[in-house]
Amino acid sequence: IKVIAILIFFIVGIFISAGVIGPQKIGFKYWHDPGAFADSINGVANTFVIAGTLYAGTEMVGITAGEADNPAKAVPRAIKQVFWRILIFYVGTMFFIGILIPYNDGRLLSKSSKTAQSPFTIALSDAGLSAGASLINAVIVVAVISAGNSSMYVSSRTILFMARNGKAPKFMGRVNKAGVPWVALLFSNLIACIAFLSVSKAAGAVYNALITLSGVATFIVWGTIELVHIRFRNGLKAQGQSVDDLAFKAMWYPYGTYAALAANIFLIFFQGYTAFLSPFSVSSFVINYILLPVFVILLLGYKFWKKTKWVKLEEMDIWTGRRDDIVPAYGDAMSKKSGMLHRAKRVVVG
């Protein structure tokens, strides 16, 4: 539903921009007045955390792999789908919203606003498509439920793993007869209730704070993932293992991984530099950088509490838990149905 709705929006967006639908021809006039970028480089810096929040979730491919019937087949396919979906749907959506709505539209969310409209809704309403605006609101509700469901799945499984490995209280590792980690799921829902803060009078400010914290957390998580990936590949090399034994190999390694690590470190610090502009904003500084000391305290606290040691590359346990029974089927499974139409279907439908 979400994918079909976005594709239809792309088509309708072309007609609205060209003046076929709506009271006027828009073209690219909003790129000139008020401009394509709000507040120049400062606005770009502030949007990095929003982008980080929206792109968060792609890492769940690695988490769901443990419950997939055939990870060697499902994981590579899912990763490739994520790349194309981000390129087409995320970037495409930003493009059409950028040409259809000026960034200073009063109906968009701001720090002083209590509520706000979706840019999709604004674009369709301005074009006289009220029914389409109502439909897109329904799709947004479905999308939010889907995103929330995925988040609950990932967070509960992560807490389950942590509990069973001594990184969280043991009682959070309890599961029911169906294998559902109900304690971790309840805890995740309890923490998610913080979202209700956005219903307060300062909804815009609270929403921006939550988005910032989420975005910075995403940069930290992905920086850690890339560091672990580098260590993993170095461990393979140190132990004389071949990367050809892996069902999926990251593109452009090692340059792409090192570049991504550097980019995330840069974004962690760059996204909040506007707090240092005159006048200095204490609240913005705290919101933008509070997770850095929290991350360090949790990391060092666990290390000293558990008295863990840095694992040498030669001593890394690389293959424990690997399901060798499904690896041989990888090549045959990926070679079937590899035509252009099938690939397009996989990108759009999944």
Short mmCIF file of C-alpha atoms in Angstrom, two decimals:
data_model
loop_
_atom_site.label_atom_id
_atom_site.label_comp_id
_atom_site.label_asym_id
_atom_site.label_seq_id
_atom_site.Cartn_x
_atom_site.Cartn_y
_atom_site.Cartn_z
CA ILE A 1 0.00 0.00 0.00
CA LYS A 2 2.74 2.46 0.99
CA VAL A 3 4.81 1.83 -2.11
CA ILE A 4 1.83 2.12 -4.46
CA ALA A 5 0.71 5.34 -2.76
CA ILE A 6 4.18 6.89 -3.14
CA LEU A 7 4.40 5.91 -6.81
CA ILE A 8 0.99 7.48 -7.45
CA PHE A 9 2.12 10.61 -5.60
CA PHE A 10 5.16 10.82 -7.90
CA ILE A 11 2.93 10.74 -10.97
CA VAL A 12 0.43 13.22 -9.51
CA GLY A 13 3.34 15.43 -8.42
CA ILE A 14 4.55 15.68 -11.99
CA PHE A 15 1.07 16.77 -13.13
CA ILE A 16 0.79 19.31 -10.28
CA SER A 17 4.21 20.78 -11.02
CA ALA A 18 3.40 21.03 -14.74
CA GLY A 19 0.08 22.75 -14.05
CA VAL A 20 -2.09 19.92 -15.41
CA ILE A 21 -3.61 19.52 -11.95
CA GLY A 22 -4.18 22.46 -9.63
CA PRO A 23 -4.69 26.20 -10.03
CA GLN A 24 -1.18 27.06 -11.24
CA LYS A 25 1.99 25.80 -12.85
CA ILE A 26 4.57 25.39 -10.10
CA GLY A 27 7.62 24.07 -11.90
CA PHE A 28 10.72 24.76 -9.81
CA LYS A 29 9.74 28.21 -8.59
CA TYR A 30 10.03 27.25 -4.92
CA TRP A 31 13.68 26.42 -5.52
CA HIS A 32 14.15 30.13 -6.25
CA ASP A 33 11.61 31.69 -3.89
CA PRO A 34 12.10 31.11 -0.97
CA GLY A 35 14.91 28.81 -2.14
CA ALA A 36 15.89 25.17 -2.12
CA PHE A 37 17.74 25.30 1.22
CA ALA A 38 16.35 26.78 4.41
CA ASP A 39 18.92 28.78 6.40
CA SER A 40 21.74 27.75 4.00
CA ILE A 41 24.40 25.47 5.54
CA ASN A 42 22.87 25.79 9.02
CA GLY A 43 19.61 24.35 7.75
CA VAL A 44 21.45 21.50 6.05
CA ALA A 45 23.24 20.68 9.32
CA ASN A 46 19.96 20.61 11.23
CA THR A 47 18.37 18.22 8.75
CA PHE A 48 21.10 15.59 9.12
CA VAL A 49 19.55 14.26 12.32
CA ILE A 50 16.15 14.07 10.63
CA ALA A 51 17.68 12.13 7.75
CA GLY A 52 19.44 9.87 10.24
CA THR A 53 16.15 9.13 11.99
CA LEU A 54 14.31 8.40 8.75
CA TYR A 55 17.06 6.13 7.44
CA ALA A 56 17.26 4.25 10.75
CA GLY A 57 15.92 0.75 10.52
CA THR A 58 17.94 -0.53 7.59
CA GLU A 59 20.13 -2.32 10.13
CA MET A 60 17.19 -4.52 11.09
CA VAL A 61 18.13 -6.72 8.13
CA GLY A 62 20.90 -8.17 10.28
CA ILE A 63 18.57 -8.71 13.24
CA THR A 64 15.80 -10.40 11.28
CA ALA A 65 18.35 -12.68 9.59
CA GLY A 66 18.37 -14.87 12.69
CA GLU A 67 14.71 -15.76 12.18
CA ALA A 68 14.77 -16.05 8.38
CA ASP A 69 14.26 -19.46 6.77
CA ASN A 70 17.32 -18.98 4.59
CA PRO A 71 19.48 -16.01 5.63
CA ALA A 72 22.00 -16.69 2.86
CA LYS A 73 19.26 -15.98 0.35
CA ALA A 74 17.13 -13.43 2.22
CA VAL A 75 19.81 -11.09 3.61
CA PRO A 76 21.63 -10.21 0.35
CA ARG A 77 18.30 -9.69 -1.41
CA ALA A 78 16.97 -7.51 1.40
CA ILE A 79 20.11 -5.37 1.46
CA LYS A 80 19.92 -4.74 -2.27
CA GLN A 81 16.23 -3.85 -1.97
CA VAL A 82 17.02 -1.34 0.78
CA PHE A 83 19.52 0.45 -1.47
CA TRP A 84 17.08 0.85 -4.35
CA ARG A 85 14.13 1.73 -2.12
CA ILE A 86 16.13 4.50 -0.45
CA LEU A 87 17.27 5.82 -3.81
CA ILE A 88 13.83 5.72 -5.44
CA PHE A 89 11.35 6.32 -2.65
CA TYR A 90 13.24 8.39 -0.08
CA VAL A 91 15.19 10.60 -2.46
CA GLY A 92 12.26 10.73 -4.89
CA THR A 93 9.87 11.82 -2.16
CA MET A 94 12.22 14.58 -1.01
CA PHE A 95 12.53 15.80 -4.60
CA PHE A 96 8.79 16.09 -5.21
CA ILE A 97 8.04 17.62 -1.80
CA GLY A 98 10.80 20.14 -2.45
CA ILE A 99 9.29 21.34 -5.71
CA LEU A 100 5.65 21.32 -4.59
CA ILE A 101 5.90 23.10 -1.22
CA PRO A 102 8.00 26.05 -0.02
CA TYR A 103 9.97 25.30 3.13
CA ASN A 104 8.45 28.33 4.90
CA ASP A 105 4.87 27.12 4.54
CA GLY A 106 3.15 27.88 7.86
CA ARG A 107 1.37 24.53 7.90
CA LEU A 108 4.62 22.59 8.27
CA LEU A 109 6.03 21.66 11.67
CA SER A 110 8.08 24.26 13.53
CA LYS A 111 9.29 24.74 17.10
CA SER A 112 6.33 26.98 17.88
CA SER A 113 3.66 24.81 16.29
CA LYS A 114 1.36 22.56 18.28
CA THR A 115 0.28 20.45 15.31
CA ALA A 116 1.31 20.25 11.69
CA GLN A 117 0.17 18.80 8.39
CA SER A 118 1.96 16.26 6.28
CA PRO A 119 3.70 17.77 3.23
CA PHE A 120 1.89 15.17 1.12
CA THR A 121 -1.44 16.43 2.44
CA ILE A 122 -0.49 20.07 1.84
CA ALA A 123 0.58 19.43 -1.75
CA LEU A 124 -2.59 17.52 -2.65
CA SER A 125 -4.89 19.96 -0.85
CA ASP A 126 -3.37 22.96 -2.62
CA ALA A 127 -3.95 21.19 -5.92
CA GLY A 128 -7.63 20.74 -5.09
CA LEU A 129 -7.35 17.01 -4.44
CA SER A 130 -9.02 16.88 -1.03
CA ALA A 131 -9.99 13.22 -1.43
CA GLY A 132 -6.38 12.38 -2.28
CA ALA A 133 -5.21 14.27 0.80
CA SER A 134 -7.55 12.23 3.00
CA LEU A 135 -6.36 9.02 1.37
CA ILE A 136 -2.72 9.89 1.89
CA ASN A 137 -3.46 10.57 5.57
CA ALA A 138 -4.84 7.04 5.84
CA VAL A 139 -1.70 5.68 4.19
CA ILE A 140 0.45 7.65 6.63
CA VAL A 141 -1.43 6.05 9.54
CA VAL A 142 -0.78 2.59 8.06
CA ALA A 143 2.89 3.50 7.54
CA VAL A 144 3.24 4.68 11.14
CA ILE A 145 1.69 1.46 12.43
CA SER A 146 4.03 -0.57 10.21
CA ALA A 147 7.08 1.39 11.39
CA GLY A 148 6.02 1.01 15.01
CA ASN A 149 5.51 -2.72 14.56
CA SER A 150 8.99 -3.10 13.03
CA SER A 151 10.53 -1.03 15.81
CA MET A 152 8.88 -3.18 18.49
CA TYR A 153 10.14 -6.31 16.77
CA VAL A 154 13.73 -5.10 16.54
CA SER A 155 13.92 -3.56 20.02
CA SER A 156 12.40 -6.61 21.75
CA ARG A 157 14.74 -9.03 19.93
CA THR A 158 17.74 -6.85 20.74
CA ILE A 159 16.81 -6.73 24.43
CA LEU A 160 16.26 -10.52 24.37
CA PHE A 161 19.78 -11.06 23.00
CA MET A 162 21.26 -8.65 25.55
CA ALA A 163 19.46 -10.37 28.42
CA ARG A 164 20.72 -13.79 27.38
CA ASN A 165 24.28 -12.50 27.08
CA GLY A 166 24.47 -10.69 30.39
CA LYS A 167 24.06 -7.20 28.93
CA ALA A 168 20.55 -6.65 30.34
CA PRO A 169 18.59 -8.04 33.32
CA LYS A 170 17.95 -11.78 32.90
CA PHE A 171 14.18 -11.53 33.41
CA MET A 172 13.94 -9.58 30.13
CA GLY A 173 14.98 -12.74 28.31
CA ARG A 174 11.77 -14.57 29.14
CA VAL A 175 9.66 -15.84 26.24
CA ASN A 176 6.26 -17.50 25.97
CA LYS A 177 5.50 -20.87 24.40
CA ALA A 178 5.52 -19.31 20.92
CA GLY A 179 8.98 -17.86 21.49
CA VAL A 180 7.79 -14.25 21.79
CA PRO A 181 9.96 -12.19 24.19
CA TRP A 182 6.96 -10.73 26.00
CA VAL A 183 8.90 -9.05 28.81
CA ALA A 184 11.21 -7.28 26.37
CA LEU A 185 8.20 -6.35 24.24
CA LEU A 186 6.36 -4.81 27.20
CA PHE A 187 9.49 -2.90 28.20
CA SER A 188 9.90 -1.58 24.64
CA ASN A 189 6.29 -0.39 24.61
CA LEU A 190 6.78 1.30 27.98
CA ILE A 191 9.79 3.25 26.71
CA ALA A 192 7.88 4.12 23.51
CA CYS A 193 5.33 5.99 25.62
CA ILE A 194 7.81 8.88 25.69
CA ALA A 195 6.36 9.74 22.28
CA PHE A 196 3.23 11.05 24.04
CA LEU A 197 5.30 14.04 25.16
CA SER A 198 4.71 15.40 21.66
CA VAL A 199 1.06 15.95 22.60
CA SER A 200 2.09 18.74 24.99
CA LYS A 201 1.76 22.46 24.28
CA ALA A 202 5.33 22.59 22.99
CA ALA A 203 4.74 19.73 20.56
CA GLY A 204 7.07 21.12 17.91
CA ALA A 205 10.00 21.56 20.29
CA VAL A 206 9.50 18.10 21.84
CA TYR A 207 9.22 16.46 18.44
CA ASN A 208 12.45 18.13 17.27
CA ALA A 209 14.21 16.99 20.44
CA LEU A 210 13.09 13.38 19.97
CA ILE A 211 14.09 13.46 16.31
CA THR A 212 17.53 14.83 17.23
CA LEU A 213 18.14 12.18 19.87
CA SER A 214 17.02 9.45 17.48
CA GLY A 215 19.21 10.77 14.66
CA VAL A 216 22.34 11.03 16.79
CA ALA A 217 21.69 7.54 18.16
CA THR A 218 21.49 6.29 14.56
CA PHE A 219 24.87 7.82 13.71
CA ILE A 220 26.42 6.22 16.82
CA VAL A 221 24.89 2.82 16.03
CA TRP A 222 26.01 2.86 12.41
CA GLY A 223 29.48 4.07 13.33
CA THR A 224 29.70 1.11 15.71
CA ILE A 225 28.41 -1.29 13.04
CA GLU A 226 31.09 -0.13 10.62
CA LEU A 227 33.81 -0.44 13.25
CA VAL A 228 32.65 -3.99 14.04
CA HIS A 229 32.58 -4.80 10.33
CA ILE A 230 36.17 -3.64 9.93
CA ARG A 231 37.23 -5.75 12.91
CA PHE A 232 35.30 -8.74 11.53
CA ARG A 233 37.00 -8.56 8.13
CA ASN A 234 40.40 -8.09 9.75
CA GLY A 235 39.65 -11.12 11.92
CA LEU A 236 38.90 -13.21 8.84
CA LYS A 237 42.22 -12.19 7.33
CA ALA A 238 44.16 -12.82 10.54
CA GLN A 239 42.71 -16.34 10.83
CA GLY A 240 43.32 -17.19 7.19
CA GLN A 241 39.62 -17.34 6.33
CA SER A 242 38.36 -16.47 2.87
CA VAL A 243 35.69 -13.80 2.35
CA ASP A 244 34.31 -16.08 -0.37
CA ASP A 245 32.86 -18.19 2.44
CA LEU A 246 30.49 -15.32 3.25
CA ALA A 247 27.01 -15.38 1.73
CA PHE A 248 27.15 -11.62 1.30
CA LYS A 249 30.10 -9.25 0.97
CA ALA A 250 29.79 -5.48 1.45
CA MET A 251 30.45 -3.44 -1.67
CA TRP A 252 33.60 -1.30 -1.94
CA TYR A 253 35.24 -2.74 1.17
CA PRO A 254 37.43 -1.45 2.75
CA TYR A 255 37.11 2.06 1.25
CA GLY A 256 33.33 2.25 1.50
CA THR A 257 33.31 1.07 5.11
CA TYR A 258 36.02 3.48 6.22
CA ALA A 259 34.30 6.32 4.37
CA ALA A 260 30.97 5.50 6.03
CA LEU A 261 32.65 5.35 9.46
CA ALA A 262 34.28 8.75 8.90
CA ALA A 263 30.96 10.19 7.66
CA ASN A 264 29.08 9.05 10.75
CA ILE A 265 31.73 10.44 13.10
CA PHE A 266 31.60 13.72 11.20
CA LEU A 267 27.79 13.86 11.32
CA ILE A 268 27.70 13.15 15.06
CA PHE A 269 29.59 16.37 15.72
CA PHE A 270 28.51 18.48 12.74
CA GLN A 271 24.74 18.07 13.18
CA GLY A 272 24.69 20.21 16.33
CA TYR A 273 27.22 22.89 15.54
CA THR A 274 24.45 25.49 15.21
CA ALA A 275 24.15 25.39 19.02
CA PHE A 276 27.49 27.23 19.16
CA LEU A 277 26.32 30.10 16.99
CA SER A 278 25.60 33.41 18.66
CA PRO A 279 23.81 33.30 20.99
CA PHE A 280 24.98 29.97 22.42
CA SER A 281 22.02 27.65 23.06
CA VAL A 282 22.47 25.47 26.13
CA SER A 283 19.31 23.45 25.48
CA SER A 284 20.29 22.72 21.86
CA PHE A 285 23.81 21.77 22.92
CA VAL A 286 22.52 19.30 25.52
CA ILE A 287 19.99 17.72 23.15
CA ASN A 288 22.49 17.42 20.29
CA TYR A 289 25.38 15.96 22.28
CA ILE A 290 23.98 14.34 25.44
CA LEU A 291 24.10 10.87 23.88
CA LEU A 292 27.87 11.01 23.43
CA PRO A 293 28.72 10.89 27.16
CA VAL A 294 25.86 8.44 27.71
CA PHE A 295 27.35 6.11 25.08
CA VAL A 296 30.84 6.36 26.59
CA ILE A 297 29.58 5.82 30.15
CA LEU A 298 27.59 2.72 29.15
CA LEU A 299 30.52 1.33 27.16
CA LEU A 300 33.16 1.87 29.82
CA GLY A 301 30.76 0.99 32.64
CA TYR A 302 30.02 -2.41 31.09
CA LYS A 303 33.71 -3.01 30.39
CA PHE A 304 34.80 -2.33 33.96
CA TRP A 305 31.79 -4.03 35.55
CA LYS A 306 32.23 -7.22 33.54
CA LYS A 307 36.04 -6.90 33.39
CA THR A 308 36.02 -7.64 29.67
CA LYS A 309 39.18 -7.62 27.60
CA TRP A 310 39.91 -6.51 24.05
CA VAL A 311 39.65 -9.64 21.86
CA LYS A 312 42.61 -10.18 19.55
CA LEU A 313 41.93 -10.76 15.86
CA GLU A 314 43.45 -14.24 16.04
CA GLU A 315 41.14 -15.19 18.93
CA MET A 316 37.86 -13.90 17.52
CA ASP A 317 35.01 -16.44 17.45
CA ILE A 318 33.77 -15.87 13.92
CA TRP A 319 31.72 -18.90 12.96
CA THR A 320 29.80 -19.92 16.10
CA GLY A 321 26.07 -19.98 15.34
CA ARG A 322 26.51 -20.13 11.59
CA ARG A 323 23.88 -22.24 9.81
CA ASP A 324 25.96 -24.22 7.35
CA ASP A 325 22.93 -26.26 6.29
CA ILE A 326 21.48 -23.44 4.18
CA VAL A 327 24.64 -21.93 2.69
CA PRO A 328 24.97 -24.33 -0.31
CA ALA A 329 21.50 -23.34 -1.51
CA TYR A 330 22.57 -19.72 -1.79
CA GLY A 331 23.93 -19.81 -5.34
CA ASP A 332 21.01 -21.75 -6.80
CA ALA A 333 18.43 -19.61 -5.06
CA MET A 334 19.94 -16.34 -6.26
CA SER A 335 20.36 -17.52 -9.82
CA LYS A 336 16.65 -18.20 -10.30
CA LYS A 337 14.22 -15.55 -11.45
CA SER A 338 16.85 -12.89 -11.98
CA GLY A 339 15.16 -11.13 -14.91
CA MET A 340 14.54 -7.39 -15.01
CA LEU A 341 10.82 -7.68 -14.27
CA HIS A 342 11.44 -9.94 -11.31
CA ARG A 343 14.10 -7.60 -9.95
CA ALA A 344 11.76 -4.60 -10.30
CA LYS A 345 9.06 -6.52 -8.47
CA ARG A 346 11.48 -7.32 -5.64
CA VAL A 347 12.40 -3.64 -5.27
CA VAL A 348 8.79 -2.41 -5.26
CA VAL A 349 6.91 -5.24 -3.55
CA GLY A 350 9.64 -7.08 -1.65
#
